[in-house]
Short mmCIF file of C-alpha atoms in Angstrom, two decimals:
data_model
loop_
_atom_site.label_atom_id
_atom_site.label_comp_id
_atom_site.label_asym_id
_atom_site.label_seq_id
_atom_site.Cartn_x
_atom_site.Cartn_y
_atom_site.Cartn_z
CA MET A 294 -71.51 38.14 -34.50
CA ALA A 295 -70.44 36.36 -31.40
CA GLU A 296 -66.66 36.00 -30.89
CA GLN A 297 -65.50 32.46 -30.91
CA THR A 298 -62.56 31.26 -28.88
CA THR A 299 -60.50 28.18 -29.54
CA PRO A 300 -60.39 25.87 -26.47
CA GLN A 301 -57.04 25.96 -24.86
CA ALA A 302 -55.18 22.69 -25.01
CA ALA A 303 -54.35 21.13 -21.63
CA PRO A 304 -50.63 21.44 -20.71
CA ARG A 305 -48.58 18.53 -21.72
CA ARG A 306 -46.62 16.65 -19.10
CA SER A 307 -43.96 14.11 -19.31
CA GLY A 308 -44.21 10.75 -17.59
CA ALA A 309 -42.39 9.67 -14.51
CA LEU A 310 -38.58 9.38 -14.91
CA GLN A 311 -37.14 5.99 -14.89
CA SER A 312 -33.56 4.59 -14.69
CA SER A 313 -32.06 1.28 -13.75
CA LEU A 314 -28.58 0.55 -12.42
CA SER A 315 -26.58 -2.62 -12.14
CA ILE A 316 -23.01 -3.41 -11.05
CA ASP A 317 -20.48 -6.18 -11.73
CA LEU A 318 -18.43 -7.32 -8.79
CA HIS A 319 -15.33 -9.25 -9.80
CA SER A 320 -13.52 -10.08 -6.55
CA HIS A 321 -14.56 -12.51 -3.72
CA TYR A 322 -13.57 -9.80 -1.29
CA ALA A 323 -16.04 -7.29 -2.62
CA ILE A 324 -18.82 -9.94 -2.93
CA ARG A 325 -18.31 -10.89 0.77
CA LEU A 326 -18.67 -7.22 1.74
CA TRP A 327 -21.82 -6.99 -0.37
CA GLU A 328 -23.28 -10.02 1.44
CA GLY A 329 -22.00 -9.10 4.93
CA ARG A 330 -21.47 -11.61 7.77
CA ARG A 331 -24.54 -13.29 9.17
CA ARG A 332 -25.03 -14.12 12.79
CA ASP A 333 -24.60 -17.84 12.13
CA GLU A 334 -21.26 -17.12 10.46
CA ALA A 335 -19.99 -14.88 13.21
CA GLN A 336 -18.51 -17.76 15.25
CA THR A 337 -15.81 -19.78 13.55
CA ARG A 338 -13.25 -22.00 15.11
CA GLY A 339 -14.29 -21.07 18.50
CA LYS A 340 -13.73 -17.36 17.76
CA LYS A 341 -16.72 -14.90 18.05
CA ARG A 342 -16.65 -12.18 15.48
CA PRO A 343 -19.23 -9.38 15.22
CA GLU A 344 -22.09 -9.63 12.73
CA ILE A 345 -21.61 -7.30 9.76
CA ILE A 346 -24.49 -6.01 7.68
CA GLY A 347 -24.21 -6.29 3.93
CA MET A 348 -24.78 -3.62 1.27
CA PRO A 349 -28.47 -4.31 0.89
CA GLN A 350 -29.06 -3.65 4.57
CA ALA A 351 -26.85 -0.44 4.45
CA ILE A 352 -28.85 0.82 1.40
CA SER A 353 -32.20 0.04 3.18
CA ARG A 354 -31.14 1.82 6.48
CA ALA A 355 -29.90 4.84 4.49
CA GLY A 356 -33.31 5.07 2.83
CA ILE A 357 -35.11 4.77 6.15
CA ALA A 358 -32.97 7.45 7.64
CA GLY A 359 -33.67 9.66 4.61
CA ARG A 360 -37.37 9.17 5.05
CA ASP A 361 -37.18 9.91 8.79
CA ALA A 362 -35.14 13.01 8.12
CA ALA A 363 -37.76 14.36 5.74
CA ALA A 364 -40.30 13.87 8.49
CA GLY A 365 -38.27 16.16 10.82
CA ASN A 366 -36.31 13.56 12.80
CA PRO A 367 -33.09 15.18 14.00
CA TYR A 368 -31.45 11.82 14.85
CA ALA A 369 -31.95 10.75 11.28
CA ASP A 370 -30.40 13.98 10.06
CA GLN A 371 -27.44 13.28 12.43
CA VAL A 372 -26.86 9.87 11.02
CA LEU A 373 -27.04 11.08 7.48
CA VAL A 374 -24.29 13.66 8.24
CA ARG A 375 -22.12 10.97 9.81
CA LEU A 376 -22.83 8.62 6.96
CA GLU A 377 -21.78 11.22 4.40
CA ASP A 378 -18.65 12.19 6.26
CA ALA A 379 -17.68 8.50 6.62
CA LEU A 380 -18.31 7.88 2.95
CA LYS A 381 -16.08 10.86 1.98
CA ALA A 382 -13.26 9.67 4.26
CA ALA A 383 -13.55 6.00 3.19
CA THR A 384 -13.74 6.79 -0.54
CA SER A 385 -10.68 8.99 -0.32
CA ARG A 386 -8.74 6.26 1.58
CA VAL A 387 -9.69 3.55 -1.00
CA ARG A 388 -8.83 5.90 -3.99
CA GLU A 389 -5.39 6.70 -2.35
CA THR A 390 -4.71 2.95 -1.97
CA VAL A 391 -5.72 2.29 -5.61
CA GLU A 392 -3.34 4.99 -6.74
CA LYS A 393 -0.47 3.38 -4.72
CA VAL A 394 -1.09 0.09 -6.32
CA GLU A 395 -1.43 1.60 -9.81
CA ARG A 396 1.97 3.16 -9.35
CA VAL A 397 3.39 -0.31 -8.61
CA LEU A 398 1.77 -1.72 -11.67
CA THR A 399 3.21 0.89 -13.97
CA ALA A 400 6.72 0.64 -12.44
CA ILE A 401 7.63 -2.28 -14.77
CA PRO A 402 10.30 -2.62 -17.42
CA ALA A 403 9.56 -1.29 -20.89
CA GLY A 404 8.21 -3.90 -23.31
CA ILE A 405 5.87 -5.45 -20.73
CA ASN A 406 2.16 -4.88 -21.27
CA LEU A 407 -0.40 -5.83 -18.58
CA SER A 408 -4.01 -6.06 -19.56
CA GLU A 409 -6.85 -4.98 -17.37
CA VAL A 410 -7.81 -7.70 -14.94
CA SER A 411 -11.35 -8.88 -14.50
CA SER A 412 -13.33 -11.96 -13.53
CA VAL A 413 -14.40 -14.39 -16.29
CA GLU A 414 -17.78 -14.58 -14.54
CA PRO A 415 -18.55 -11.45 -12.37
CA LEU A 416 -21.47 -11.25 -10.10
CA ASN A 417 -24.02 -8.91 -11.75
CA LEU A 418 -26.36 -7.17 -9.27
CA ASP A 419 -29.30 -4.85 -9.79
CA VAL A 420 -29.23 -1.91 -7.37
CA PHE A 421 -31.94 0.37 -6.17
CA SER A 422 -31.72 2.93 -3.33
CA ARG A 423 -34.27 5.40 -2.01
CA SER A 424 -31.41 7.56 -0.86
CA PRO A 425 -28.48 9.13 -2.79
CA LEU A 426 -26.20 8.10 0.11
CA GLY A 427 -27.22 4.49 -0.47
CA TYR A 428 -25.77 4.76 -4.06
CA ARG A 429 -22.64 6.41 -2.60
CA CYS A 430 -22.24 3.33 -0.44
CA VAL A 431 -22.41 1.26 -3.63
CA TRP A 432 -19.79 3.46 -5.37
CA LEU A 433 -17.43 2.88 -2.47
CA LEU A 434 -17.80 -0.87 -2.75
CA VAL A 435 -17.12 -0.81 -6.50
CA HIS A 436 -13.99 1.22 -5.82
CA PHE A 437 -12.93 -1.43 -3.38
CA ASP A 438 -13.57 -4.13 -6.00
CA GLN A 439 -11.31 -2.36 -8.36
CA LEU A 440 -8.68 -2.08 -5.68
CA ALA A 441 -8.92 -5.83 -4.97
CA LEU A 442 -8.45 -6.65 -8.70
CA LYS A 443 -5.36 -4.47 -8.94
CA VAL A 444 -3.85 -5.84 -5.75
CA PHE A 445 -4.25 -9.46 -6.84
CA GLN A 446 -2.79 -8.58 -10.22
CA ALA A 447 0.23 -6.95 -8.66
CA PHE A 448 0.66 -9.94 -6.31
CA HIS A 449 0.23 -12.41 -9.13
CA TYR A 450 3.13 -10.91 -11.09
CA GLY A 451 5.36 -10.56 -8.11
CA LEU A 452 5.18 -6.75 -7.85
CA ILE A 453 4.05 -6.79 -4.16
CA SER A 454 4.53 -9.35 -1.37
CA LEU A 455 1.94 -11.40 0.38
CA SER A 456 1.98 -9.10 3.39
CA GLU A 457 1.56 -6.04 1.19
CA ARG A 458 -1.34 -7.65 -0.57
CA ASP A 459 -3.11 -8.37 2.60
CA GLN A 460 -2.31 -4.88 3.96
CA TYR A 461 -3.85 -3.18 0.94
CA LEU A 462 -6.94 -5.40 1.08
CA ASN A 463 -7.36 -4.74 4.86
CA VAL A 464 -7.21 -0.99 4.35
CA GLY A 465 -9.90 -1.09 1.74
CA GLY A 466 -12.14 -3.55 3.64
CA HIS A 467 -11.80 -1.68 6.83
CA ALA A 468 -12.92 1.53 5.08
CA VAL A 469 -16.11 -0.14 3.77
CA ARG A 470 -16.89 -1.80 7.15
CA GLN A 471 -16.49 1.60 8.97
CA VAL A 472 -19.17 3.08 6.63
CA TYR A 473 -21.44 0.06 7.49
CA GLY A 474 -20.88 0.69 11.18
CA VAL A 475 -22.27 4.22 10.93
CA ILE A 476 -25.63 3.09 9.60
CA GLN A 477 -25.80 -0.45 11.03
CA GLY A 478 -27.54 0.38 14.31
CA TYR A 479 -29.97 3.00 12.85
CA LYS A 480 -33.58 2.36 13.86
CA THR A 481 -36.54 4.74 13.64
CA VAL A 482 -37.41 6.51 16.91
CA PRO A 483 -40.55 8.68 16.57
CA VAL A 484 -39.22 12.10 17.48
CA THR A 485 -39.09 15.62 15.96
CA TYR A 486 -37.02 18.75 16.37
CA ASP A 487 -39.82 20.31 18.40
CA ASP A 488 -39.97 17.28 20.68
CA ILE A 489 -36.23 17.80 21.62
CA ARG A 490 -36.53 21.58 21.90
CA ASN A 491 -39.66 21.40 24.09
CA ASN A 492 -38.66 18.40 26.15
CA THR A 493 -41.81 16.44 25.43
CA ALA A 494 -42.17 12.92 26.64
CA ARG A 495 -41.10 11.65 23.16
CA GLY A 496 -38.14 13.94 23.14
CA MET A 497 -36.91 12.89 26.60
CA ALA A 498 -37.43 9.25 25.68
CA ALA A 499 -35.36 9.70 22.47
CA THR A 500 -32.61 11.47 24.31
CA GLU A 501 -32.39 8.79 27.00
CA LYS A 502 -32.19 6.04 24.38
CA LEU A 503 -30.01 7.74 21.74
CA GLY A 504 -28.11 10.46 23.62
CA GLU A 505 -27.84 14.16 23.22
CA ILE A 506 -28.27 15.50 19.69
CA ASP A 507 -25.51 17.54 18.25
CA PRO A 508 -26.41 21.28 18.77
CA ALA A 509 -25.37 22.06 15.18
CA ILE A 510 -27.82 19.43 13.88
CA LEU A 511 -30.59 20.80 16.11
CA SER A 512 -30.01 24.39 14.96
CA GLY A 513 -30.05 23.35 11.33
CA GLU A 514 -26.49 24.56 10.86
CA LYS A 515 -25.17 21.10 10.03
CA ARG A 516 -27.03 18.93 7.51
CA SER A 517 -26.00 16.31 4.96
CA SER A 518 -25.88 17.72 1.45
CA PHE A 519 -28.22 14.83 0.54
CA SER A 520 -30.75 15.43 3.33
CA PRO A 521 -34.29 16.18 2.13
CA LEU A 522 -35.92 19.42 2.92
CA LEU A 523 -37.52 19.51 6.36
CA THR A 524 -41.32 19.64 6.48
CA THR A 525 -40.84 21.81 9.61
CA PRO A 526 -37.72 23.90 9.13
CA ALA A 527 -35.25 23.89 12.00
CA GLU A 528 -35.09 27.16 13.86
CA LYS A 529 -31.98 28.61 15.38
CA VAL A 530 -31.64 27.91 19.08
#
């Protein structure tokens, strides 16, 4: 009697993972940083101020840099390292400032209770980033939004002066703008690690346009913790 075998079932697989994210911004200061400053707004009252990208542009550029880094572009890797370092420094600075204001808010007489402050109509925004660093930029802005709320609350109840209010807000806003400055000028330049090492025409053109690459980036020693794996691993030089 011939042996019969039961057909093996095909392996089961789950579908693609999905998740959505949205944020609420409560302060006008945070909303302005989300929007940035357009070129047509950069000149007011006869004074020229630099154009500032907004959060959507920062997220987009971080995603482009991540894509380029995955394709073996050392300049993209370099900007991701700088962006991560700037985010760590800026987030730390904003958190420290939040802690200072929180100490002010808690140094009130017994019997006084302050509720959490929020906008009666916050701006709700859906957020999507192709790069984890894009989301880290968003976390920084939300931290700043919380700082702004606490600062205005402390000022409203007379716990800090006008100059102190503006100083706290300037520290936080400057931290966010510094992060924008790291990624603002990033543009794709077609070049690879091998182009730089071998001084190809593309490599020399990129070096002339963008400057010398950090040797630690070129060797692969220094990479962002969020950088994708290289399709062509960097070799030690």
